[in-house]
Amino acid sequence: MEKWPVLGRHPRAAEWLQIWTDLGRAPRTIDAYARGLGEYLLVCEREGIDPLTANRSQVALFVRELTTRPSSRGPNVVVLDSGSGLANATLQQRLVSVRLFYDFLIEEGVRESNPVGRGRYTPRGGFGAGGRGLVPRMVKLPWIPNDQQWRDVLDVFRGEPVRNRVMLALAYDAALRREELCALRTDDIDPGHRMLRIRAETTKTRRGRAVPYSAATGALLAEYLVHRATFSSARGPLFLSESRRNPGQPLTLWTWSKVVRRVALAADVPQFATHTLRHLCLTDLARMGWELHAIATFAGHRSTDSTMAYIHLSGRDLAAKLNAGMAQIHSWRVETLADGGESR
Protein backbone atom coordinates (compact mmCIF):
# COMPACT_ATOMS: atom_id res chain seq x y z
CA MET A 1 0.00 0.00 0.00
CA GLU A 2 2.91 2.35 0.70
CA LYS A 3 4.28 1.82 -2.81
CA TRP A 4 0.84 2.22 -4.37
CA PRO A 5 -1.14 4.88 -2.48
CA VAL A 6 -3.80 4.72 -5.22
CA LEU A 7 -5.02 1.51 -3.57
CA GLY A 8 -5.92 3.50 -0.47
CA ARG A 9 -8.22 5.70 -2.54
CA HIS A 10 -10.25 2.65 -3.61
CA PRO A 11 -11.65 0.83 -0.54
CA ARG A 12 -12.68 -2.28 -2.47
CA ALA A 13 -9.18 -2.64 -3.91
CA ALA A 14 -7.59 -2.27 -0.48
CA GLU A 15 -10.06 -4.82 0.93
CA TRP A 16 -9.24 -7.33 -1.81
CA LEU A 17 -5.49 -7.00 -1.26
CA GLN A 18 -5.89 -7.32 2.51
CA ILE A 19 -7.76 -10.60 2.05
CA TRP A 20 -4.86 -12.08 0.10
CA THR A 21 -2.44 -10.81 2.75
CA ASP A 22 -4.52 -12.38 5.55
CA LEU A 23 -4.62 -15.67 3.63
CA GLY A 24 -0.84 -15.80 3.88
CA ARG A 25 0.17 -15.22 0.29
CA ALA A 26 3.91 -14.67 -0.17
CA PRO A 27 5.09 -11.03 0.09
CA ARG A 28 6.31 -11.09 -3.51
CA THR A 29 2.89 -12.28 -4.67
CA ILE A 30 1.20 -9.47 -2.73
CA ASP A 31 3.62 -6.97 -4.27
CA ALA A 32 2.82 -8.25 -7.76
CA TYR A 33 -0.93 -8.03 -7.12
CA ALA A 34 -0.58 -4.52 -5.70
CA ARG A 35 1.47 -3.35 -8.65
CA GLY A 36 -0.85 -4.77 -11.30
CA LEU A 37 -4.02 -3.42 -9.70
CA GLY A 38 -2.37 -0.13 -8.74
CA GLU A 39 -1.32 0.54 -12.32
CA TYR A 40 -4.82 -0.29 -13.53
CA LEU A 41 -6.44 2.05 -11.02
CA LEU A 42 -4.11 4.88 -12.05
CA VAL A 43 -5.23 4.46 -15.66
CA CYS A 44 -8.87 4.46 -14.49
CA GLU A 45 -8.34 7.73 -12.60
CA ARG A 46 -6.58 9.34 -15.54
CA GLU A 47 -9.32 8.29 -17.99
CA GLY A 48 -12.22 9.08 -15.62
CA ILE A 49 -13.30 5.42 -15.39
CA ASP A 50 -15.07 3.96 -12.37
CA PRO A 51 -13.24 0.63 -11.87
CA LEU A 52 -16.27 -0.94 -10.17
CA THR A 53 -18.38 -0.52 -13.31
CA ALA A 54 -15.71 -0.65 -16.03
CA ASN A 55 -16.58 -2.59 -19.17
CA ARG A 56 -14.39 -4.58 -21.51
CA SER A 57 -13.60 -1.67 -23.83
CA GLN A 58 -12.49 0.45 -20.87
CA VAL A 59 -10.24 -2.32 -19.56
CA ALA A 60 -8.82 -2.46 -23.09
CA LEU A 61 -7.45 1.05 -22.50
CA PHE A 62 -5.28 -0.42 -19.77
CA VAL A 63 -4.14 -3.17 -22.15
CA ARG A 64 -3.19 -0.53 -24.72
CA GLU A 65 -1.22 1.30 -22.03
CA LEU A 66 0.69 -1.88 -21.21
CA THR A 67 1.39 -2.87 -24.80
CA THR A 68 2.75 0.55 -25.77
CA ARG A 69 4.63 1.46 -22.60
CA PRO A 70 8.42 1.60 -23.00
CA SER A 71 10.41 -0.54 -20.61
CA SER A 72 11.91 1.22 -17.60
CA ARG A 73 15.00 -0.95 -18.04
CA GLY A 74 15.78 0.66 -21.38
CA PRO A 75 18.88 -0.83 -23.01
CA ASN A 76 19.19 -3.45 -20.25
CA VAL A 77 16.31 -5.46 -21.73
CA VAL A 78 17.66 -8.86 -22.79
CA VAL A 79 14.64 -10.28 -24.63
CA LEU A 80 11.72 -8.37 -26.11
CA ASP A 81 8.89 -10.67 -27.19
CA SER A 82 5.80 -8.48 -26.91
CA GLY A 83 6.49 -5.99 -29.67
CA SER A 84 6.77 -3.28 -27.02
CA GLY A 85 8.79 -2.47 -23.95
CA LEU A 86 7.04 -5.08 -21.81
CA ALA A 87 7.45 -8.83 -22.17
CA ASN A 88 4.36 -10.92 -22.81
CA ALA A 89 4.73 -12.59 -19.42
CA THR A 90 4.74 -9.16 -17.74
CA LEU A 91 1.55 -8.17 -19.56
CA GLN A 92 -0.12 -11.38 -18.38
CA GLN A 93 1.02 -10.79 -14.81
CA ARG A 94 -0.49 -7.31 -14.73
CA LEU A 95 -3.81 -8.58 -16.07
CA VAL A 96 -3.98 -11.43 -13.55
CA SER A 97 -4.30 -8.89 -10.73
CA VAL A 98 -7.14 -7.08 -12.48
CA ARG A 99 -8.92 -10.31 -13.36
CA LEU A 100 -8.74 -11.58 -9.78
CA PHE A 101 -10.01 -8.24 -8.48
CA TYR A 102 -13.10 -8.50 -10.68
CA ASP A 103 -13.61 -12.12 -9.60
CA PHE A 104 -13.73 -10.77 -6.05
CA LEU A 105 -16.26 -8.09 -7.00
CA ILE A 106 -18.50 -10.73 -8.60
CA GLU A 107 -18.27 -12.90 -5.50
CA GLU A 108 -19.21 -9.92 -3.34
CA GLY A 109 -22.24 -9.18 -5.54
CA VAL A 110 -20.86 -5.87 -6.80
CA ARG A 111 -20.72 -7.02 -10.45
CA GLU A 112 -22.22 -9.73 -12.62
CA SER A 113 -19.40 -10.22 -15.13
CA ASN A 114 -15.64 -10.04 -15.43
CA PRO A 115 -14.51 -7.58 -18.15
CA VAL A 116 -11.03 -9.05 -18.37
CA GLY A 117 -12.27 -12.13 -20.25
CA ARG A 118 -10.63 -15.15 -18.71
CA GLY A 119 -11.99 -15.77 -15.26
CA ARG A 120 -15.55 -15.00 -16.39
CA TYR A 121 -18.20 -16.31 -14.00
CA THR A 122 -20.87 -18.78 -15.09
CA PRO A 123 -23.42 -20.57 -12.85
CA ARG A 124 -22.19 -23.99 -13.97
CA GLY A 125 -18.48 -23.46 -14.22
CA GLY A 126 -17.92 -20.80 -11.57
CA PHE A 127 -14.91 -18.57 -12.11
CA GLY A 128 -12.58 -19.30 -15.00
CA ALA A 129 -15.28 -20.95 -17.14
CA GLY A 130 -14.15 -20.05 -20.62
CA GLY A 131 -13.52 -16.65 -22.08
CA ARG A 132 -10.49 -15.51 -24.04
CA GLY A 133 -7.69 -13.39 -22.65
CA LEU A 134 -7.36 -9.78 -23.73
CA VAL A 135 -3.71 -10.34 -24.63
CA PRO A 136 -2.70 -13.52 -26.51
CA ARG A 137 -0.48 -15.67 -24.33
CA MET A 138 2.87 -16.63 -25.80
CA VAL A 139 4.20 -19.96 -24.59
CA LYS A 140 7.94 -19.99 -25.24
CA LEU A 141 10.45 -22.70 -24.57
CA PRO A 142 12.98 -21.80 -21.88
CA TRP A 143 16.32 -20.52 -23.12
CA ILE A 144 19.35 -22.66 -22.36
CA PRO A 145 22.99 -22.07 -23.34
CA ASN A 146 24.70 -24.14 -25.98
CA ASP A 147 27.87 -26.04 -25.07
CA GLN A 148 30.21 -23.18 -25.97
CA GLN A 149 28.17 -20.62 -24.02
CA TRP A 150 28.14 -22.94 -21.00
CA ARG A 151 31.92 -23.30 -21.19
CA ASP A 152 32.28 -19.52 -21.43
CA VAL A 153 30.18 -19.05 -18.29
CA LEU A 154 32.15 -21.73 -16.42
CA ASP A 155 35.46 -20.12 -17.43
CA VAL A 156 34.39 -16.90 -15.69
CA PHE A 157 32.93 -18.70 -12.68
CA ARG A 158 36.24 -20.51 -12.07
CA GLY A 159 37.68 -17.17 -10.95
CA GLU A 160 34.83 -16.58 -8.47
CA PRO A 161 35.04 -17.18 -4.69
CA VAL A 162 34.19 -20.71 -3.54
CA ARG A 163 30.78 -19.59 -2.25
CA ASN A 164 29.68 -18.48 -5.71
CA ARG A 165 31.07 -21.60 -7.34
CA VAL A 166 29.25 -23.97 -5.02
CA MET A 167 26.02 -21.99 -5.42
CA LEU A 168 26.28 -22.41 -9.19
CA ALA A 169 26.99 -26.13 -8.82
CA LEU A 170 24.08 -26.74 -6.43
CA ALA A 171 21.66 -24.68 -8.51
CA TYR A 172 22.44 -26.84 -11.54
CA ASP A 173 22.78 -30.23 -9.82
CA ALA A 174 19.49 -29.92 -7.93
CA ALA A 175 17.58 -27.68 -10.42
CA LEU A 176 17.04 -25.12 -7.66
CA ARG A 177 15.03 -21.94 -8.00
CA ARG A 178 16.81 -18.81 -6.80
CA GLU A 179 14.65 -18.62 -3.66
CA GLU A 180 15.32 -22.28 -2.82
CA LEU A 181 19.07 -21.89 -3.25
CA CYS A 182 19.43 -18.77 -1.12
CA ALA A 183 17.15 -20.19 1.60
CA LEU A 184 19.26 -23.32 2.16
CA ARG A 185 20.33 -23.85 5.77
CA THR A 186 23.24 -25.80 7.20
CA ASP A 187 20.88 -28.49 8.51
CA ASP A 188 19.35 -28.99 5.04
CA ILE A 189 22.53 -30.77 3.93
CA ASP A 190 23.06 -34.51 4.26
CA PRO A 191 26.74 -34.95 3.22
CA GLY A 192 26.70 -38.70 3.90
CA HIS A 193 24.13 -39.33 1.20
CA ARG A 194 24.83 -36.16 -0.81
CA MET A 195 21.25 -34.99 -0.48
CA LEU A 196 19.58 -31.61 -0.02
CA ARG A 197 16.31 -31.02 1.76
CA ILE A 198 14.25 -28.32 0.07
CA ARG A 199 11.79 -27.07 2.69
CA ALA A 200 8.19 -26.56 1.59
CA GLU A 201 8.06 -22.96 2.82
CA THR A 202 10.91 -21.98 0.49
CA THR A 203 9.35 -23.40 -2.68
CA LYS A 204 7.03 -21.82 -5.22
CA THR A 205 4.53 -24.69 -5.00
CA ARG A 206 4.81 -25.16 -1.21
CA ARG A 207 5.95 -28.74 -1.71
CA GLY A 208 9.07 -29.97 0.01
CA ARG A 209 11.40 -32.43 -1.68
CA ALA A 210 14.78 -34.14 -1.29
CA VAL A 211 17.25 -33.92 -4.18
CA PRO A 212 20.78 -35.29 -4.73
CA TYR A 213 23.94 -33.48 -5.71
CA SER A 214 27.08 -34.80 -7.40
CA ALA A 215 30.40 -35.81 -5.88
CA ALA A 216 32.15 -32.85 -7.55
CA THR A 217 29.62 -30.48 -5.97
CA GLY A 218 30.10 -32.28 -2.65
CA ALA A 219 33.84 -31.50 -2.78
CA LEU A 220 33.11 -27.82 -3.49
CA LEU A 221 30.58 -27.74 -0.67
CA ALA A 222 33.07 -29.21 1.79
CA GLU A 223 35.60 -26.55 0.75
CA TYR A 224 33.03 -23.81 1.25
CA LEU A 225 32.03 -25.09 4.71
CA VAL A 226 35.67 -24.90 5.82
CA HIS A 227 35.85 -21.34 4.46
CA ARG A 228 32.52 -20.41 6.09
CA ALA A 229 33.80 -21.54 9.48
CA THR A 230 36.55 -18.90 9.31
CA PHE A 231 34.02 -16.07 9.75
CA SER A 232 30.93 -17.79 11.20
CA SER A 233 30.46 -20.92 13.26
CA ALA A 234 26.73 -20.34 13.68
CA ARG A 235 24.24 -22.79 12.28
CA GLY A 236 21.49 -21.39 10.12
CA PRO A 237 21.56 -19.91 6.61
CA LEU A 238 24.13 -21.76 4.52
CA PHE A 239 25.23 -18.92 2.27
CA LEU A 240 26.40 -15.77 4.01
CA SER A 241 27.44 -12.34 2.86
CA GLU A 242 31.12 -11.53 3.03
CA SER A 243 30.79 -7.85 2.23
CA ARG A 244 32.08 -5.18 4.58
CA ARG A 245 28.58 -3.79 5.11
CA ASN A 246 26.81 -7.09 5.93
CA PRO A 247 29.43 -9.63 7.04
CA GLY A 248 27.88 -12.90 8.18
CA GLN A 249 24.34 -11.92 7.18
CA PRO A 250 22.22 -14.27 5.03
CA LEU A 251 22.90 -13.82 1.33
CA THR A 252 19.98 -12.09 -0.39
CA LEU A 253 18.30 -13.06 -3.64
CA TRP A 254 19.41 -9.79 -5.16
CA THR A 255 23.08 -10.35 -4.31
CA TRP A 256 23.03 -13.74 -6.01
CA SER A 257 21.26 -12.26 -9.04
CA LYS A 258 23.92 -9.56 -9.28
CA VAL A 259 26.68 -12.18 -9.14
CA VAL A 260 25.13 -14.19 -11.98
CA ARG A 261 24.43 -11.06 -14.03
CA ARG A 262 28.03 -9.87 -13.64
CA VAL A 263 29.37 -13.28 -14.71
CA ALA A 264 26.95 -13.49 -17.65
CA LEU A 265 28.12 -10.14 -19.00
CA ALA A 266 31.77 -11.03 -18.48
CA ALA A 267 31.20 -14.28 -20.41
CA ASP A 268 29.33 -12.39 -23.15
CA VAL A 269 26.22 -14.54 -22.57
CA PRO A 270 23.74 -11.86 -21.45
CA GLN A 271 20.73 -14.20 -21.59
CA PHE A 272 22.21 -16.32 -18.79
CA ALA A 273 20.31 -15.78 -15.50
CA THR A 274 19.77 -17.49 -12.16
CA HIS A 275 16.85 -19.56 -13.51
CA THR A 276 18.90 -20.73 -16.51
CA LEU A 277 20.61 -23.32 -14.31
CA ARG A 278 17.27 -24.92 -13.45
CA HIS A 279 16.21 -24.92 -17.11
CA LEU A 280 19.50 -26.49 -18.17
CA CYS A 281 19.37 -29.24 -15.53
CA LEU A 282 15.79 -30.29 -16.32
CA THR A 283 16.50 -30.27 -20.05
CA ASP A 284 19.56 -32.45 -19.50
CA LEU A 285 17.45 -34.91 -17.48
CA ALA A 286 14.96 -35.08 -20.35
CA ARG A 287 17.82 -35.67 -22.80
CA MET A 288 19.05 -38.54 -20.63
CA GLY A 289 15.65 -40.21 -20.96
CA TRP A 290 14.14 -39.54 -17.53
CA GLU A 291 10.40 -40.15 -17.41
CA LEU A 292 8.07 -37.17 -17.27
CA HIS A 293 6.82 -37.80 -13.74
CA ALA A 294 10.35 -38.37 -12.43
CA ILE A 295 11.46 -34.99 -13.79
CA ALA A 296 8.35 -33.32 -12.34
CA THR A 297 9.07 -34.82 -8.91
CA PHE A 298 12.71 -33.79 -9.07
CA ALA A 299 11.76 -30.24 -10.07
CA GLY A 300 8.96 -29.89 -7.53
CA HIS A 301 6.39 -29.09 -10.21
CA ARG A 302 2.76 -29.19 -9.16
CA SER A 303 1.71 -30.33 -12.63
CA THR A 304 3.50 -32.21 -15.39
CA ASP A 305 2.33 -29.48 -17.78
CA SER A 306 5.25 -27.36 -16.59
CA THR A 307 7.63 -30.27 -17.06
CA MET A 308 6.55 -30.87 -20.66
CA ALA A 309 8.41 -27.72 -21.75
CA TYR A 310 11.73 -29.42 -20.97
CA ILE A 311 10.74 -32.61 -22.78
CA HIS A 312 9.93 -30.49 -25.84
CA LEU A 313 13.12 -28.47 -25.47
CA SER A 314 15.25 -31.60 -25.33
CA GLY A 315 13.67 -32.82 -28.58
CA ARG A 316 13.76 -36.34 -27.12
CA ASP A 317 10.28 -37.54 -28.11
CA LEU A 318 10.35 -35.83 -31.49
CA ALA A 319 13.77 -37.27 -32.30
CA ALA A 320 12.63 -40.78 -31.37
CA LYS A 321 9.52 -40.49 -33.51
CA LEU A 322 11.48 -39.00 -36.39
CA ASN A 323 14.07 -41.76 -36.28
CA ALA A 324 11.40 -44.46 -36.16
CA GLY A 325 9.47 -42.85 -38.99
CA MET A 326 12.55 -42.35 -41.14
CA ALA A 327 13.56 -45.99 -40.63
CA GLN A 328 10.19 -47.15 -41.97
CA ILE A 329 10.33 -44.71 -44.90
CA HIS A 330 13.92 -45.71 -45.70
CA SER A 331 12.98 -49.40 -45.67
CA TRP A 332 9.97 -48.76 -47.91
CA ARG A 333 12.02 -46.82 -50.45
CA VAL A 334 14.74 -49.48 -50.60
CA GLU A 335 12.17 -52.24 -51.02
CA THR A 336 10.50 -50.26 -53.79
CA LEU A 337 13.80 -49.90 -55.62
CA ALA A 338 14.54 -53.61 -55.25
CA ASP A 339 11.12 -54.54 -56.60
CA GLY A 340 11.61 -52.22 -59.54
CA GLY A 341 14.91 -53.84 -60.40
CA GLU A 342 13.43 -57.36 -60.42
CA SER A 343 10.54 -56.37 -62.64
CA ARG A 344 12.96 -55.28 -65.31
XYZ file of C-alpha atoms in Angstrom:
344
model
C 0.000 0.000 0.000
C 2.912 2.345 0.704
C 4.284 1.825 -2.810
C 0.841 2.221 -4.367
C -1.143 4.881 -2.479
C -3.796 4.720 -5.217
C -5.022 1.509 -3.572
C -5.915 3.501 -0.467
C -8.223 5.697 -2.542
C -10.252 2.654 -3.609
C -11.645 0.827 -0.542
C -12.680 -2.284 -2.473
C -9.176 -2.645 -3.908
C -7.593 -2.272 -0.479
C -10.055 -4.816 0.929
C -9.243 -7.328 -1.815
C -5.488 -7.001 -1.265
C -5.886 -7.324 2.507
C -7.764 -10.596 2.052
C -4.859 -12.077 0.101
C -2.442 -10.814 2.755
C -4.518 -12.379 5.546
C -4.618 -15.666 3.626
C -0.837 -15.796 3.881
C 0.171 -15.224 0.289
C 3.906 -14.668 -0.171
C 5.086 -11.035 0.089
C 6.311 -11.093 -3.513
C 2.885 -12.282 -4.669
C 1.202 -9.473 -2.731
C 3.620 -6.968 -4.270
C 2.818 -8.255 -7.762
C -0.932 -8.029 -7.121
C -0.580 -4.518 -5.702
C 1.473 -3.345 -8.649
C -0.850 -4.773 -11.297
C -4.022 -3.424 -9.698
C -2.371 -0.135 -8.740
C -1.321 0.545 -12.318
C -4.825 -0.291 -13.529
C -6.443 2.053 -11.021
C -4.109 4.884 -12.048
C -5.232 4.460 -15.657
C -8.867 4.460 -14.488
C -8.344 7.727 -12.597
C -6.580 9.336 -15.536
C -9.319 8.295 -17.992
C -12.218 9.077 -15.624
C -13.296 5.416 -15.385
C -15.071 3.958 -12.366
C -13.242 0.630 -11.868
C -16.267 -0.943 -10.172
C -18.378 -0.523 -13.308
C -15.708 -0.646 -16.028
C -16.581 -2.591 -19.167
C -14.395 -4.583 -21.510
C -13.602 -1.673 -23.828
C -12.486 0.446 -20.875
C -10.241 -2.324 -19.564
C -8.821 -2.458 -23.094
C -7.452 1.053 -22.502
C -5.277 -0.423 -19.774
C -4.136 -3.167 -22.145
C -3.189 -0.532 -24.718
C -1.223 1.300 -22.033
C 0.688 -1.883 -21.211
C 1.388 -2.866 -24.800
C 2.750 0.552 -25.770
C 4.625 1.463 -22.600
C 8.416 1.599 -23.001
C 10.412 -0.536 -20.614
C 11.906 1.217 -17.604
C 14.995 -0.952 -18.042
C 15.780 0.660 -21.379
C 18.881 -0.826 -23.014
C 19.186 -3.452 -20.251
C 16.310 -5.461 -21.731
C 17.658 -8.855 -22.794
C 14.644 -10.278 -24.634
C 11.717 -8.369 -26.115
C 8.888 -10.672 -27.195
C 5.801 -8.479 -26.911
C 6.491 -5.994 -29.674
C 6.770 -3.284 -27.017
C 8.793 -2.467 -23.946
C 7.037 -5.078 -21.806
C 7.453 -8.828 -22.174
C 4.355 -10.919 -22.812
C 4.728 -12.593 -19.420
C 4.736 -9.161 -17.742
C 1.549 -8.174 -19.556
C -0.116 -11.376 -18.380
C 1.021 -10.791 -14.811
C -0.490 -7.307 -14.731
C -3.812 -8.584 -16.070
C -3.980 -11.431 -13.547
C -4.298 -8.893 -10.727
C -7.139 -7.081 -12.480
C -8.922 -10.311 -13.362
C -8.743 -11.583 -9.776
C -10.011 -8.239 -8.484
C -13.099 -8.502 -10.681
C -13.605 -12.115 -9.596
C -13.731 -10.771 -6.045
C -16.262 -8.094 -6.999
C -18.502 -10.730 -8.603
C -18.265 -12.905 -5.502
C -19.214 -9.921 -3.344
C -22.238 -9.179 -5.537
C -20.859 -5.866 -6.800
C -20.723 -7.016 -10.446
C -22.224 -9.730 -12.618
C -19.405 -10.223 -15.130
C -15.637 -10.037 -15.429
C -14.510 -7.580 -18.153
C -11.032 -9.052 -18.368
C -12.267 -12.127 -20.245
C -10.628 -15.153 -18.708
C -11.991 -15.766 -15.262
C -15.547 -15.000 -16.387
C -18.204 -16.307 -14.003
C -20.872 -18.780 -15.092
C -23.419 -20.569 -12.851
C -22.186 -23.995 -13.966
C -18.483 -23.459 -14.218
C -17.918 -20.797 -11.571
C -14.912 -18.572 -12.113
C -12.582 -19.304 -15.000
C -15.276 -20.949 -17.144
C -14.151 -20.049 -20.623
C -13.523 -16.651 -22.080
C -10.491 -15.510 -24.037
C -7.687 -13.389 -22.652
C -7.360 -9.783 -23.733
C -3.706 -10.344 -24.626
C -2.698 -13.520 -26.514
C -0.481 -15.673 -24.334
C 2.871 -16.627 -25.800
C 4.196 -19.955 -24.592
C 7.938 -19.989 -25.244
C 10.448 -22.698 -24.574
C 12.979 -21.803 -21.875
C 16.319 -20.519 -23.124
C 19.349 -22.659 -22.357
C 22.988 -22.067 -23.336
C 24.699 -24.139 -25.977
C 27.865 -26.044 -25.073
C 30.209 -23.177 -25.970
C 28.165 -20.617 -24.020
C 28.138 -22.944 -21.003
C 31.921 -23.298 -21.188
C 32.279 -19.515 -21.431
C 30.179 -19.055 -18.290
C 32.149 -21.729 -16.418
C 35.457 -20.122 -17.433
C 34.390 -16.902 -15.694
C 32.929 -18.700 -12.676
C 36.243 -20.508 -12.070
C 37.678 -17.169 -10.946
C 34.833 -16.579 -8.474
C 35.037 -17.185 -4.694
C 34.190 -20.710 -3.543
C 30.781 -19.592 -2.246
C 29.681 -18.479 -5.708
C 31.073 -21.604 -7.339
C 29.253 -23.971 -5.015
C 26.024 -21.995 -5.422
C 26.283 -22.406 -9.195
C 26.989 -26.131 -8.824
C 24.076 -26.738 -6.429
C 21.661 -24.678 -8.507
C 22.442 -26.836 -11.540
C 22.777 -30.227 -9.818
C 19.488 -29.919 -7.931
C 17.579 -27.681 -10.416
C 17.036 -25.118 -7.663
C 15.031 -21.943 -7.997
C 16.806 -18.808 -6.803
C 14.653 -18.623 -3.656
C 15.316 -22.283 -2.821
C 19.070 -21.891 -3.249
C 19.426 -18.767 -1.115
C 17.146 -20.190 1.598
C 19.262 -23.320 2.162
C 20.326 -23.854 5.772
C 23.235 -25.798 7.197
C 20.883 -28.490 8.505
C 19.351 -28.989 5.041
C 22.528 -30.775 3.927
C 23.062 -34.511 4.262
C 26.738 -34.949 3.219
C 26.701 -38.704 3.902
C 24.127 -39.330 1.196
C 24.833 -36.161 -0.806
C 21.252 -34.990 -0.483
C 19.584 -31.608 -0.018
C 16.311 -31.025 1.760
C 14.246 -28.323 0.067
C 11.792 -27.072 2.685
C 8.195 -26.559 1.586
C 8.062 -22.961 2.822
C 10.909 -21.975 0.486
C 9.348 -23.399 -2.677
C 7.031 -21.825 -5.219
C 4.529 -24.692 -4.998
C 4.813 -25.156 -1.210
C 5.947 -28.736 -1.711
C 9.069 -29.974 0.006
C 11.402 -32.434 -1.676
C 14.781 -34.136 -1.286
C 17.255 -33.925 -4.176
C 20.777 -35.288 -4.728
C 23.945 -33.484 -5.712
C 27.085 -34.796 -7.400
C 30.403 -35.812 -5.883
C 32.152 -32.849 -7.548
C 29.622 -30.480 -5.974
C 30.100 -32.277 -2.652
C 33.842 -31.501 -2.785
C 33.113 -27.820 -3.492
C 30.583 -27.738 -0.667
C 33.073 -29.208 1.793
C 35.602 -26.552 0.750
C 33.028 -23.815 1.253
C 32.034 -25.091 4.711
C 35.673 -24.898 5.821
C 35.850 -21.339 4.456
C 32.523 -20.411 6.085
C 33.802 -21.536 9.481
C 36.549 -18.904 9.312
C 34.022 -16.073 9.753
C 30.933 -17.785 11.203
C 30.458 -20.922 13.257
C 26.728 -20.344 13.678
C 24.241 -22.789 12.279
C 21.486 -21.386 10.123
C 21.560 -19.912 6.608
C 24.126 -21.759 4.519
C 25.230 -18.920 2.267
C 26.398 -15.771 4.013
C 27.435 -12.338 2.860
C 31.120 -11.533 3.030
C 30.787 -7.849 2.229
C 32.075 -5.175 4.583
C 28.576 -3.793 5.111
C 26.814 -7.086 5.930
C 29.427 -9.628 7.041
C 27.878 -12.898 8.182
C 24.341 -11.917 7.179
C 22.217 -14.272 5.025
C 22.900 -13.820 1.333
C 19.980 -12.087 -0.388
C 18.297 -13.056 -3.640
C 19.413 -9.788 -5.165
C 23.076 -10.352 -4.313
C 23.035 -13.743 -6.009
C 21.255 -12.263 -9.039
C 23.917 -9.557 -9.280
C 26.685 -12.179 -9.140
C 25.129 -14.191 -11.976
C 24.432 -11.059 -14.030
C 28.029 -9.868 -13.644
C 29.369 -13.275 -14.707
C 26.949 -13.487 -17.651
C 28.121 -10.139 -18.998
C 31.773 -11.029 -18.484
C 31.202 -14.275 -20.406
C 29.330 -12.390 -23.149
C 26.224 -14.541 -22.570
C 23.737 -11.856 -21.455
C 20.727 -14.204 -21.586
C 22.207 -16.315 -18.792
C 20.314 -15.779 -15.502
C 19.771 -17.495 -12.161
C 16.855 -19.564 -13.509
C 18.899 -20.734 -16.513
C 20.610 -23.320 -14.311
C 17.265 -24.918 -13.451
C 16.210 -24.915 -17.114
C 19.495 -26.494 -18.166
C 19.375 -29.241 -15.528
C 15.791 -30.286 -16.317
C 16.496 -30.268 -20.049
C 19.561 -32.450 -19.500
C 17.446 -34.914 -17.479
C 14.965 -35.075 -20.353
C 17.816 -35.670 -22.803
C 19.046 -38.535 -20.627
C 15.651 -40.215 -20.961
C 14.142 -39.538 -17.534
C 10.402 -40.151 -17.409
C 8.069 -37.171 -17.273
C 6.817 -37.795 -13.742
C 10.347 -38.373 -12.431
C 11.460 -34.991 -13.790
C 8.348 -33.322 -12.342
C 9.066 -34.815 -8.913
C 12.714 -33.790 -9.070
C 11.755 -30.240 -10.067
C 8.958 -29.892 -7.529
C 6.391 -29.091 -10.215
C 2.755 -29.194 -9.160
C 1.707 -30.327 -12.632
C 3.498 -32.209 -15.386
C 2.330 -29.485 -17.784
C 5.247 -27.359 -16.588
C 7.633 -30.271 -17.056
C 6.553 -30.868 -20.659
C 8.405 -27.721 -21.750
C 11.727 -29.420 -20.970
C 10.737 -32.606 -22.780
C 9.926 -30.492 -25.838
C 13.119 -28.469 -25.475
C 15.247 -31.605 -25.334
C 13.671 -32.819 -28.578
C 13.756 -36.336 -27.123
C 10.285 -37.540 -28.109
C 10.353 -35.831 -31.490
C 13.771 -37.269 -32.298
C 12.634 -40.783 -31.372
C 9.520 -40.488 -33.512
C 11.485 -39.001 -36.392
C 14.074 -41.763 -36.276
C 11.398 -44.459 -36.156
C 9.468 -42.849 -38.985
C 12.547 -42.354 -41.144
C 13.564 -45.991 -40.630
C 10.189 -47.146 -41.974
C 10.333 -44.712 -44.904
C 13.918 -45.711 -45.700
C 12.982 -49.397 -45.671
C 9.974 -48.765 -47.914
C 12.022 -46.819 -50.449
C 14.740 -49.480 -50.602
C 12.172 -52.240 -51.020
C 10.498 -50.261 -53.788
C 13.803 -49.898 -55.621
C 14.537 -53.611 -55.251
C 11.122 -54.541 -56.597
C 11.612 -52.216 -59.543
C 14.910 -53.836 -60.397
C 13.432 -57.357 -60.420
C 10.542 -56.368 -62.645
C 12.956 -55.284 -65.315
